[in-house]
């Protein structure tokens, strides 16, 4: 057995996960420009050893080699499943087979999922309640029920003596760079895009979790993706703002154009918004990175959609964008539209129908026939006023 890289991130806590530098897409939807990690940690007490989460399918042997590199011939006694999504739970069958004496610990819903998805026998499952502790021998793990962060079965695990919070996806980042947050350039923008992609729809659950986390003495946060936060204040503080849904004088503009009229409207609108002091995030939908859009949506007050009318309605990329907004539930309060049509409109009406269930208030729409003229430019300026003045 070759020695594996298993850095000890806190006394008795070894990183045994995998940094996947090559992965470029998650959920067949989310781009991963810096890859990601599947963080798994081994916690060794004086009498027992626990493995906190596993890794994505395809990396089972990497995980087992690393665990063996730390444990040698000693057994793993507990496998803790904070979350049943396969990027963290996918290696459970192999781990349970390799360590036949191990017991899988999960919340009640998680235990059901472990049986259903990973074939774990009920005889090897133990349900842990909120606040319950397991003693590893002078080392204690406490479980926190944190449903909907971001699945219903999600729990977190707190290592009491070393004050380490294994926070699962919460506080995560999709990047394979670095072991510690201080080693990752642009950590917060990357963490913010992750928040927008994964946690933004669950801000209320996030606020509840933060209230509980505030009561813990935490020295280290070890999420299940991305680097370890050895100075957790910065990421916790960022999450406080993001979970609160705090928005600023900022607009996220997403658009698609076919023959140049819509993009001209977008250019004028974004210039006029900048002239009125707004921060503007602009994304052309045929080339945009969903993560960048999600990052801008985290704290934008207004969302602007630009689309021509195609076949009587929105360009399909624009429809997709509205659907994404409906799914991600950003804290924005206002929406606006700019677009152009060739012989009959339709896009603006479709926007109104699609936006209505989201609760966003439409502060204005500029839907013009053909290329922008002086009248259209005046309408765009008026729309910029309306967006800037929206409270
Ligand atoms: Fe990273 Fe929800 O799994």
GROMACS .gro file of C-alpha atoms and ligand atoms in nm:
model
  394
    1UNK     CA    1   0.000   0.000   0.000
    2UNK     CA    2   0.144   0.334  -0.103
    3UNK     CA    3   0.113   0.625   0.133
    4UNK     CA    4  -0.177   0.849   0.041
    5UNK     CA    5  -0.220   1.221   0.086
    6UNK     CA    6  -0.447   1.240   0.392
    7UNK     CA    7  -0.384   1.577   0.555
    8UNK     CA    8  -0.490   1.612   0.919
    9UNK     CA    9  -0.711   1.921   0.913
   10UNK     CA   10  -0.772   1.913   1.289
   11UNK     CA   11  -0.647   1.688   1.565
   12UNK     CA   12  -0.776   1.342   1.475
   13UNK     CA   13  -0.951   1.454   1.154
   14UNK     CA   14  -0.804   1.336   0.824
   15UNK     CA   15  -0.913   1.444   0.478
   16UNK     CA   16  -0.963   1.125   0.277
   17UNK     CA   17  -1.176   1.270  -0.004
   18UNK     CA   18  -1.100   1.333  -0.368
   19UNK     CA   19  -1.023   1.646  -0.564
   20UNK     CA   20  -1.178   1.605  -0.908
   21UNK     CA   21  -0.996   1.856  -1.129
   22UNK     CA   22  -1.151   1.722  -1.448
   23UNK     CA   23  -1.522   1.739  -1.387
   24UNK     CA   24  -1.684   2.019  -1.583
   25UNK     CA   25  -2.057   1.969  -1.529
   26UNK     CA   26  -2.277   1.890  -1.231
   27UNK     CA   27  -2.637   1.768  -1.249
   28UNK     CA   28  -2.603   1.794  -1.629
   29UNK     CA   29  -2.660   2.164  -1.570
   30UNK     CA   30  -2.404   2.344  -1.356
   31UNK     CA   31  -2.065   2.429  -1.510
   32UNK     CA   32  -1.761   2.355  -1.294
   33UNK     CA   33  -1.480   2.573  -1.433
   34UNK     CA   34  -1.243   2.464  -1.154
   35UNK     CA   35  -1.374   2.111  -1.104
   36UNK     CA   36  -1.494   2.017  -0.757
   37UNK     CA   37  -1.410   1.799  -0.461
   38UNK     CA   38  -1.593   1.520  -0.282
   39UNK     CA   39  -1.485   1.572   0.075
   40UNK     CA   40  -1.473   1.278   0.309
   41UNK     CA   41  -1.314   1.290   0.653
   42UNK     CA   42  -1.198   1.023   0.890
   43UNK     CA   43  -1.236   1.105   1.259
   44UNK     CA   44  -1.030   0.890   1.493
   45UNK     CA   45  -1.113   0.861   1.860
   46UNK     CA   46  -0.927   0.655   2.119
   47UNK     CA   47  -1.164   0.363   2.071
   48UNK     CA   48  -1.359   0.412   1.750
   49UNK     CA   49  -1.323   0.560   1.406
   50UNK     CA   50  -1.590   0.733   1.199
   51UNK     CA   51  -1.595   0.820   0.831
   52UNK     CA   52  -1.792   1.136   0.761
   53UNK     CA   53  -1.941   1.115   0.410
   54UNK     CA   54  -1.792   0.928   0.116
   55UNK     CA   55  -1.723   1.023  -0.247
   56UNK     CA   56  -1.873   1.032  -0.594
   57UNK     CA   57  -1.914   0.700  -0.780
   58UNK     CA   58  -1.597   0.622  -0.972
   59UNK     CA   59  -1.366   0.722  -0.686
   60UNK     CA   60  -1.444   0.441  -0.443
   61UNK     CA   61  -1.098   0.285  -0.454
   62UNK     CA   62  -0.932   0.625  -0.402
   63UNK     CA   63  -1.136   0.666  -0.087
   64UNK     CA   64  -1.073   0.315   0.041
   65UNK     CA   65  -0.698   0.349  -0.021
   66UNK     CA   66  -0.689   0.674   0.171
   67UNK     CA   67  -0.889   0.537   0.461
   68UNK     CA   68  -0.657   0.236   0.479
   69UNK     CA   69  -0.358   0.467   0.462
   70UNK     CA   70  -0.476   0.629   0.787
   71UNK     CA   71  -0.626   0.326   0.961
   72UNK     CA   72  -0.400   0.047   0.845
   73UNK     CA   73  -0.570  -0.279   0.938
   74UNK     CA   74  -0.799  -0.115   1.191
   75UNK     CA   75  -1.168  -0.103   1.115
   76UNK     CA   76  -1.399   0.185   1.049
   77UNK     CA   77  -1.676   0.164   1.309
   78UNK     CA   78  -1.918   0.427   1.182
   79UNK     CA   79  -2.002   0.568   0.842
   80UNK     CA   80  -2.189   0.895   0.876
   81UNK     CA   81  -2.416   0.987   0.589
   82UNK     CA   82  -2.483   1.357   0.620
   83UNK     CA   83  -2.659   1.358   0.283
   84UNK     CA   84  -2.779   1.090   0.042
   85UNK     CA   85  -2.684   1.260  -0.285
   86UNK     CA   86  -2.445   1.026  -0.467
   87UNK     CA   87  -2.156   1.273  -0.485
   88UNK     CA   88  -2.120   1.211  -0.110
   89UNK     CA   89  -2.299   0.883  -0.053
   90UNK     CA   90  -2.212   0.701  -0.376
   91UNK     CA   91  -1.928   0.498  -0.223
   92UNK     CA   92  -2.131   0.377   0.077
   93UNK     CA   93  -2.184   0.025  -0.067
   94UNK     CA   94  -1.810  -0.025  -0.115
   95UNK     CA   95  -1.720   0.118   0.225
   96UNK     CA   96  -1.980  -0.095   0.403
   97UNK     CA   97  -1.852  -0.402   0.218
   98UNK     CA   98  -1.491  -0.325   0.304
   99UNK     CA   99  -1.575  -0.272   0.674
  100UNK     CA  100  -1.841  -0.535   0.755
  101UNK     CA  101  -1.858  -0.431   1.120
  102UNK     CA  102  -1.940  -0.068   1.038
  103UNK     CA  103  -2.273   0.091   1.126
  104UNK     CA  104  -2.419   0.360   0.906
  105UNK     CA  105  -2.547   0.664   1.096
  106UNK     CA  106  -2.805   0.889   0.933
  107UNK     CA  107  -3.116   1.087   1.014
  108UNK     CA  108  -3.450   0.908   0.993
  109UNK     CA  109  -3.516   1.011   0.633
  110UNK     CA  110  -3.154   0.948   0.542
  111UNK     CA  111  -3.171   0.595   0.678
  112UNK     CA  112  -3.465   0.522   0.450
  113UNK     CA  113  -3.269   0.661   0.156
  114UNK     CA  114  -2.959   0.461   0.246
  115UNK     CA  115  -3.166   0.142   0.231
  116UNK     CA  116  -3.341   0.243  -0.090
  117UNK     CA  117  -3.052   0.385  -0.288
  118UNK     CA  118  -2.744   0.214  -0.148
  119UNK     CA  119  -2.882  -0.121  -0.034
  120UNK     CA  120  -2.773  -0.077   0.328
  121UNK     CA  121  -2.937  -0.343   0.542
  122UNK     CA  122  -3.156  -0.211   0.823
  123UNK     CA  123  -2.948  -0.425   1.062
  124UNK     CA  124  -2.649  -0.204   0.984
  125UNK     CA  125  -2.833   0.127   1.010
  126UNK     CA  126  -2.872   0.346   1.314
  127UNK     CA  127  -3.097   0.649   1.306
  128UNK     CA  128  -2.949   0.946   1.490
  129UNK     CA  129  -3.174   1.216   1.629
  130UNK     CA  130  -3.115   1.586   1.633
  131UNK     CA  131  -2.864   1.660   1.911
  132UNK     CA  132  -2.769   1.295   1.960
  133UNK     CA  133  -2.404   1.219   2.019
  134UNK     CA  134  -2.175   0.928   1.949
  135UNK     CA  135  -1.861   0.875   2.156
  136UNK     CA  136  -1.548   0.762   1.973
  137UNK     CA  137  -1.335   0.756   2.290
  138UNK     CA  138  -1.252   1.101   2.420
  139UNK     CA  139  -1.391   1.238   2.097
  140UNK     CA  140  -1.757   1.316   2.047
  141UNK     CA  141  -1.963   1.365   1.733
  142UNK     CA  142  -2.297   1.542   1.763
  143UNK     CA  143  -2.562   1.542   1.491
  144UNK     CA  144  -2.771   1.837   1.381
  145UNK     CA  145  -3.084   1.790   1.176
  146UNK     CA  146  -3.076   2.051   0.898
  147UNK     CA  147  -3.345   1.950   0.651
  148UNK     CA  148  -3.363   2.109   0.305
  149UNK     CA  149  -2.998   2.206   0.293
  150UNK     CA  150  -3.049   2.106   0.032
  151UNK     CA  151  -3.232   1.772   0.055
  152UNK     CA  152  -3.485   1.671   0.320
  153UNK     CA  153  -3.258   1.416   0.487
  154UNK     CA  154  -2.957   1.645   0.529
  155UNK     CA  155  -2.780   1.647   0.865
  156UNK     CA  156  -2.456   1.807   0.981
  157UNK     CA  157  -2.200   1.655   1.215
  158UNK     CA  158  -2.019   1.854   1.483
  159UNK     CA  159  -1.694   1.730   1.636
  160UNK     CA  160  -1.735   1.869   1.986
  161UNK     CA  161  -1.381   1.862   2.126
  162UNK     CA  162  -1.206   1.997   1.815
  163UNK     CA  163  -1.494   2.232   1.726
  164UNK     CA  164  -1.514   2.112   1.367
  165UNK     CA  165  -1.844   2.140   1.181
  166UNK     CA  166  -1.891   1.897   0.892
  167UNK     CA  167  -2.154   2.109   0.725
  168UNK     CA  168  -2.231   1.897   0.419
  169UNK     CA  169  -2.316   2.106   0.109
  170UNK     CA  170  -2.379   2.420   0.319
  171UNK     CA  171  -2.073   2.648   0.301
  172UNK     CA  172  -1.945   2.444   0.006
  173UNK     CA  173  -1.766   2.560  -0.306
  174UNK     CA  174  -1.728   2.388  -0.639
  175UNK     CA  175  -1.353   2.419  -0.686
  176UNK     CA  176  -1.077   2.163  -0.673
  177UNK     CA  177  -0.821   2.430  -0.590
  178UNK     CA  178  -0.656   2.428  -0.249
  179UNK     CA  179  -0.716   2.239   0.073
  180UNK     CA  180  -0.783   2.551   0.279
  181UNK     CA  181  -0.994   2.850   0.181
  182UNK     CA  182  -0.696   3.085   0.215
  183UNK     CA  183  -0.528   2.896  -0.073
  184UNK     CA  184  -0.813   2.961  -0.317
  185UNK     CA  185  -0.810   3.289  -0.510
  186UNK     CA  186  -1.158   3.434  -0.559
  187UNK     CA  187  -1.299   3.199  -0.299
  188UNK     CA  188  -1.601   3.413  -0.213
  189UNK     CA  189  -1.715   3.465  -0.576
  190UNK     CA  190  -1.691   3.089  -0.625
  191UNK     CA  191  -1.873   3.021  -0.298
  192UNK     CA  192  -2.136   3.272  -0.402
  193UNK     CA  193  -2.202   3.103  -0.734
  194UNK     CA  194  -2.231   2.771  -0.549
  195UNK     CA  195  -2.477   2.929  -0.306
  196UNK     CA  196  -2.679   3.063  -0.600
  197UNK     CA  197  -2.685   2.727  -0.773
  198UNK     CA  198  -2.754   2.503  -0.474
  199UNK     CA  199  -2.869   2.689  -0.163
  200UNK     CA  200  -3.051   3.000  -0.289
  201UNK     CA  201  -3.393   2.828  -0.311
  202UNK     CA  202  -3.352   2.719   0.053
  203UNK     CA  203  -3.268   3.049   0.219
  204UNK     CA  204  -3.523   3.001   0.498
  205UNK     CA  205  -3.373   2.665   0.590
  206UNK     CA  206  -3.032   2.832   0.571
  207UNK     CA  207  -3.136   3.100   0.818
  208UNK     CA  208  -3.262   2.835   1.059
  209UNK     CA  209  -2.932   2.648   1.030
  210UNK     CA  210  -2.730   2.966   1.087
  211UNK     CA  211  -2.921   3.033   1.410
  212UNK     CA  212  -2.817   2.693   1.535
  213UNK     CA  213  -2.462   2.725   1.409
  214UNK     CA  214  -2.432   3.057   1.592
  215UNK     CA  215  -2.478   2.869   1.918
  216UNK     CA  216  -2.185   2.638   1.845
  217UNK     CA  217  -1.824   2.713   1.917
  218UNK     CA  218  -1.671   2.652   1.573
  219UNK     CA  219  -1.303   2.662   1.488
  220UNK     CA  220  -1.317   2.486   1.151
  221UNK     CA  221  -1.586   2.426   0.892
  222UNK     CA  222  -1.530   2.129   0.666
  223UNK     CA  223  -1.801   2.130   0.398
  224UNK     CA  224  -1.849   1.847   0.153
  225UNK     CA  225  -1.724   2.046  -0.149
  226UNK     CA  226  -1.428   2.275  -0.182
  227UNK     CA  227  -1.179   2.394   0.073
  228UNK     CA  228  -1.180   2.375   0.449
  229UNK     CA  229  -1.259   2.700   0.629
  230UNK     CA  230  -0.999   2.726   0.905
  231UNK     CA  231  -1.114   3.085   0.965
  232UNK     CA  232  -1.488   3.035   0.919
  233UNK     CA  233  -1.598   3.390   0.995
  234UNK     CA  234  -1.579   3.510   0.636
  235UNK     CA  235  -1.791   3.231   0.486
  236UNK     CA  236  -2.042   3.236   0.773
  237UNK     CA  237  -2.079   3.611   0.742
  238UNK     CA  238  -2.128   3.582   0.365
  239UNK     CA  239  -2.396   3.319   0.419
  240UNK     CA  240  -2.570   3.547   0.669
  241UNK     CA  241  -2.610   3.810   0.394
  242UNK     CA  242  -2.701   3.562   0.122
  243UNK     CA  243  -2.950   3.363   0.331
  244UNK     CA  244  -3.112   3.689   0.444
  245UNK     CA  245  -3.178   3.765   0.077
  246UNK     CA  246  -3.014   4.106   0.100
  247UNK     CA  247  -3.023   4.280  -0.237
  248UNK     CA  248  -2.852   4.595  -0.353
  249UNK     CA  249  -2.888   4.848  -0.633
  250UNK     CA  250  -2.804   4.578  -0.882
  251UNK     CA  251  -2.962   4.429  -1.193
  252UNK     CA  252  -2.891   4.096  -1.352
  253UNK     CA  253  -2.948   4.124  -1.726
  254UNK     CA  254  -2.983   3.803  -1.927
  255UNK     CA  255  -3.051   3.825  -2.296
  256UNK     CA  256  -3.039   3.661  -2.633
  257UNK     CA  257  -3.046   3.840  -2.968
  258UNK     CA  258  -3.087   3.706  -3.322
  259UNK     CA  259  -3.027   3.998  -3.558
  260UNK     CA  260  -2.887   4.263  -3.329
  261UNK     CA  261  -3.192   4.468  -3.225
  262UNK     CA  262  -3.238   4.316  -2.880
  263UNK     CA  263  -2.869   4.344  -2.799
  264UNK     CA  264  -2.874   4.712  -2.894
  265UNK     CA  265  -3.158   4.765  -2.650
  266UNK     CA  266  -2.964   4.573  -2.387
  267UNK     CA  267  -2.650   4.780  -2.444
  268UNK     CA  268  -2.839   5.102  -2.406
  269UNK     CA  269  -3.026   4.983  -2.099
  270UNK     CA  270  -2.714   4.856  -1.923
  271UNK     CA  271  -2.533   5.185  -1.999
  272UNK     CA  272  -2.825   5.381  -1.862
  273UNK     CA  273  -2.844   5.165  -1.551
  274UNK     CA  274  -2.473   5.217  -1.493
  275UNK     CA  275  -2.524   5.590  -1.543
  276UNK     CA  276  -2.784   5.577  -1.266
  277UNK     CA  277  -2.539   5.408  -1.030
  278UNK     CA  278  -2.659   5.049  -1.052
  279UNK     CA  279  -2.428   4.751  -1.055
  280UNK     CA  280  -2.510   4.545  -1.363
  281UNK     CA  281  -2.433   4.180  -1.435
  282UNK     CA  282  -2.484   4.103  -1.804
  283UNK     CA  283  -2.507   3.753  -1.950
  284UNK     CA  284  -2.562   3.653  -2.313
  285UNK     CA  285  -2.763   3.336  -2.287
  286UNK     CA  286  -2.618   3.131  -2.572
  287UNK     CA  287  -2.271   3.144  -2.414
  288UNK     CA  288  -2.342   3.227  -2.050
  289UNK     CA  289  -2.220   3.020  -1.757
  290UNK     CA  290  -2.519   2.936  -1.538
  291UNK     CA  291  -2.300   2.967  -1.230
  292UNK     CA  292  -2.214   3.327  -1.315
  293UNK     CA  293  -2.583   3.408  -1.359
  294UNK     CA  294  -2.668   3.235  -1.030
  295UNK     CA  295  -2.392   3.431  -0.855
  296UNK     CA  296  -2.533   3.763  -0.977
  297UNK     CA  297  -2.886   3.663  -0.882
  298UNK     CA  298  -2.785   3.612  -0.518
  299UNK     CA  299  -2.800   3.986  -0.445
  300UNK     CA  300  -2.972   4.151  -0.744
  301UNK     CA  301  -3.283   4.358  -0.684
  302UNK     CA  302  -3.399   4.347  -1.046
  303UNK     CA  303  -3.382   4.088  -1.324
  304UNK     CA  304  -3.395   4.207  -1.684
  305UNK     CA  305  -3.473   3.969  -1.967
  306UNK     CA  306  -3.390   4.052  -2.328
  307UNK     CA  307  -3.539   3.840  -2.604
  308UNK     CA  308  -3.668   3.873  -2.957
  309UNK     CA  309  -4.005   3.728  -3.045
  310UNK     CA  310  -3.954   3.392  -3.215
  311UNK     CA  311  -4.248   3.193  -3.350
  312UNK     CA  312  -4.489   3.408  -3.152
  313UNK     CA  313  -4.312   3.392  -2.816
  314UNK     CA  314  -3.985   3.409  -2.627
  315UNK     CA  315  -3.664   3.276  -2.775
  316UNK     CA  316  -3.627   2.926  -2.620
  317UNK     CA  317  -3.308   3.031  -2.438
  318UNK     CA  318  -3.501   3.314  -2.276
  319UNK     CA  319  -3.781   3.075  -2.172
  320UNK     CA  320  -3.516   2.852  -2.019
  321UNK     CA  321  -3.377   3.150  -1.827
  322UNK     CA  322  -3.720   3.235  -1.684
  323UNK     CA  323  -3.765   2.873  -1.580
  324UNK     CA  324  -3.427   2.878  -1.407
  325UNK     CA  325  -3.518   3.194  -1.219
  326UNK     CA  326  -3.845   3.033  -1.108
  327UNK     CA  327  -3.651   2.730  -0.984
  328UNK     CA  328  -3.364   2.914  -0.815
  329UNK     CA  329  -3.597   3.159  -0.636
  330UNK     CA  330  -3.359   3.453  -0.613
  331UNK     CA  331  -3.447   3.736  -0.372
  332UNK     CA  332  -3.502   3.990  -0.654
  333UNK     CA  333  -3.827   4.186  -0.632
  334UNK     CA  334  -3.852   4.335  -0.980
  335UNK     CA  335  -3.838   4.222  -1.341
  336UNK     CA  336  -3.817   4.408  -1.671
  337UNK     CA  337  -3.813   4.315  -2.038
  338UNK     CA  338  -3.659   4.445  -2.359
  339UNK     CA  339  -3.701   4.287  -2.700
  340UNK     CA  340  -3.774   4.325  -3.066
  341UNK     CA  341  -4.010   4.152  -3.308
  342UNK     CA  342  -4.014   4.122  -3.685
  343UNK     CA  343  -4.384   4.135  -3.773
  344UNK     CA  344  -4.584   4.048  -3.461
  345UNK     CA  345  -4.495   4.049  -3.093
  346UNK     CA  346  -4.560   3.785  -2.834
  347UNK     CA  347  -4.249   3.762  -2.620
  348UNK     CA  348  -4.359   4.029  -2.372
  349UNK     CA  349  -4.697   3.861  -2.319
  350UNK     CA  350  -4.526   3.531  -2.256
  351UNK     CA  351  -4.290   3.693  -2.006
  352UNK     CA  352  -4.586   3.833  -1.815
  353UNK     CA  353  -4.747   3.489  -1.798
  354UNK     CA  354  -4.425   3.316  -1.693
  355UNK     CA  355  -4.315   3.577  -1.439
  356UNK     CA  356  -4.653   3.611  -1.266
  357UNK     CA  357  -4.620   3.296  -1.050
  358UNK     CA  358  -4.271   3.400  -0.933
  359UNK     CA  359  -4.406   3.703  -0.749
  360UNK     CA  360  -4.168   3.939  -0.928
  361UNK     CA  361  -4.319   4.278  -1.005
  362UNK     CA  362  -4.271   4.378  -1.369
  363UNK     CA  363  -4.161   4.742  -1.363
  364UNK     CA  364  -4.168   4.781  -1.740
  365UNK     CA  365  -4.119   4.631  -2.082
  366UNK     CA  366  -3.991   4.769  -2.409
  367UNK     CA  367  -4.105   4.557  -2.703
  368UNK     CA  368  -4.027   4.722  -3.036
  369UNK     CA  369  -4.090   4.651  -3.402
  370UNK     CA  370  -3.757   4.604  -3.578
  371UNK     CA  371  -3.437   4.789  -3.490
  372UNK     CA  372  -3.432   5.055  -3.216
  373UNK     CA  373  -3.516   5.411  -3.322
  374UNK     CA  374  -3.524   5.735  -3.124
  375UNK     CA  375  -3.862   5.649  -2.970
  376UNK     CA  376  -3.737   5.311  -2.859
  377UNK     CA  377  -3.430   5.470  -2.704
  378UNK     CA  378  -3.651   5.704  -2.505
  379UNK     CA  379  -3.854   5.407  -2.385
  380UNK     CA  380  -3.536   5.233  -2.274
  381UNK     CA  381  -3.424   5.543  -2.083
  382UNK     CA  382  -3.762   5.552  -1.911
  383UNK     CA  383  -3.726   5.184  -1.826
  384UNK     CA  384  -3.384   5.256  -1.674
  385UNK     CA  385  -3.549   5.526  -1.460
  386UNK     CA  386  -3.818   5.283  -1.347
  387UNK     CA  387  -3.560   5.019  -1.254
  388UNK     CA  388  -3.339   5.269  -1.071
  389UNK     CA  389  -3.635   5.410  -0.880
  390UNK     CA  390  -3.782   5.073  -0.781
  391UNK     CA  391  -3.741   5.046  -0.408
  392LIG    FE1  392  -2.294   1.785  -0.305
  392LIG    FE2  393  -2.615   1.774  -0.261
  392LIG     O1  394  -2.454   1.698  -0.292
   0.00000   0.00000   0.00000
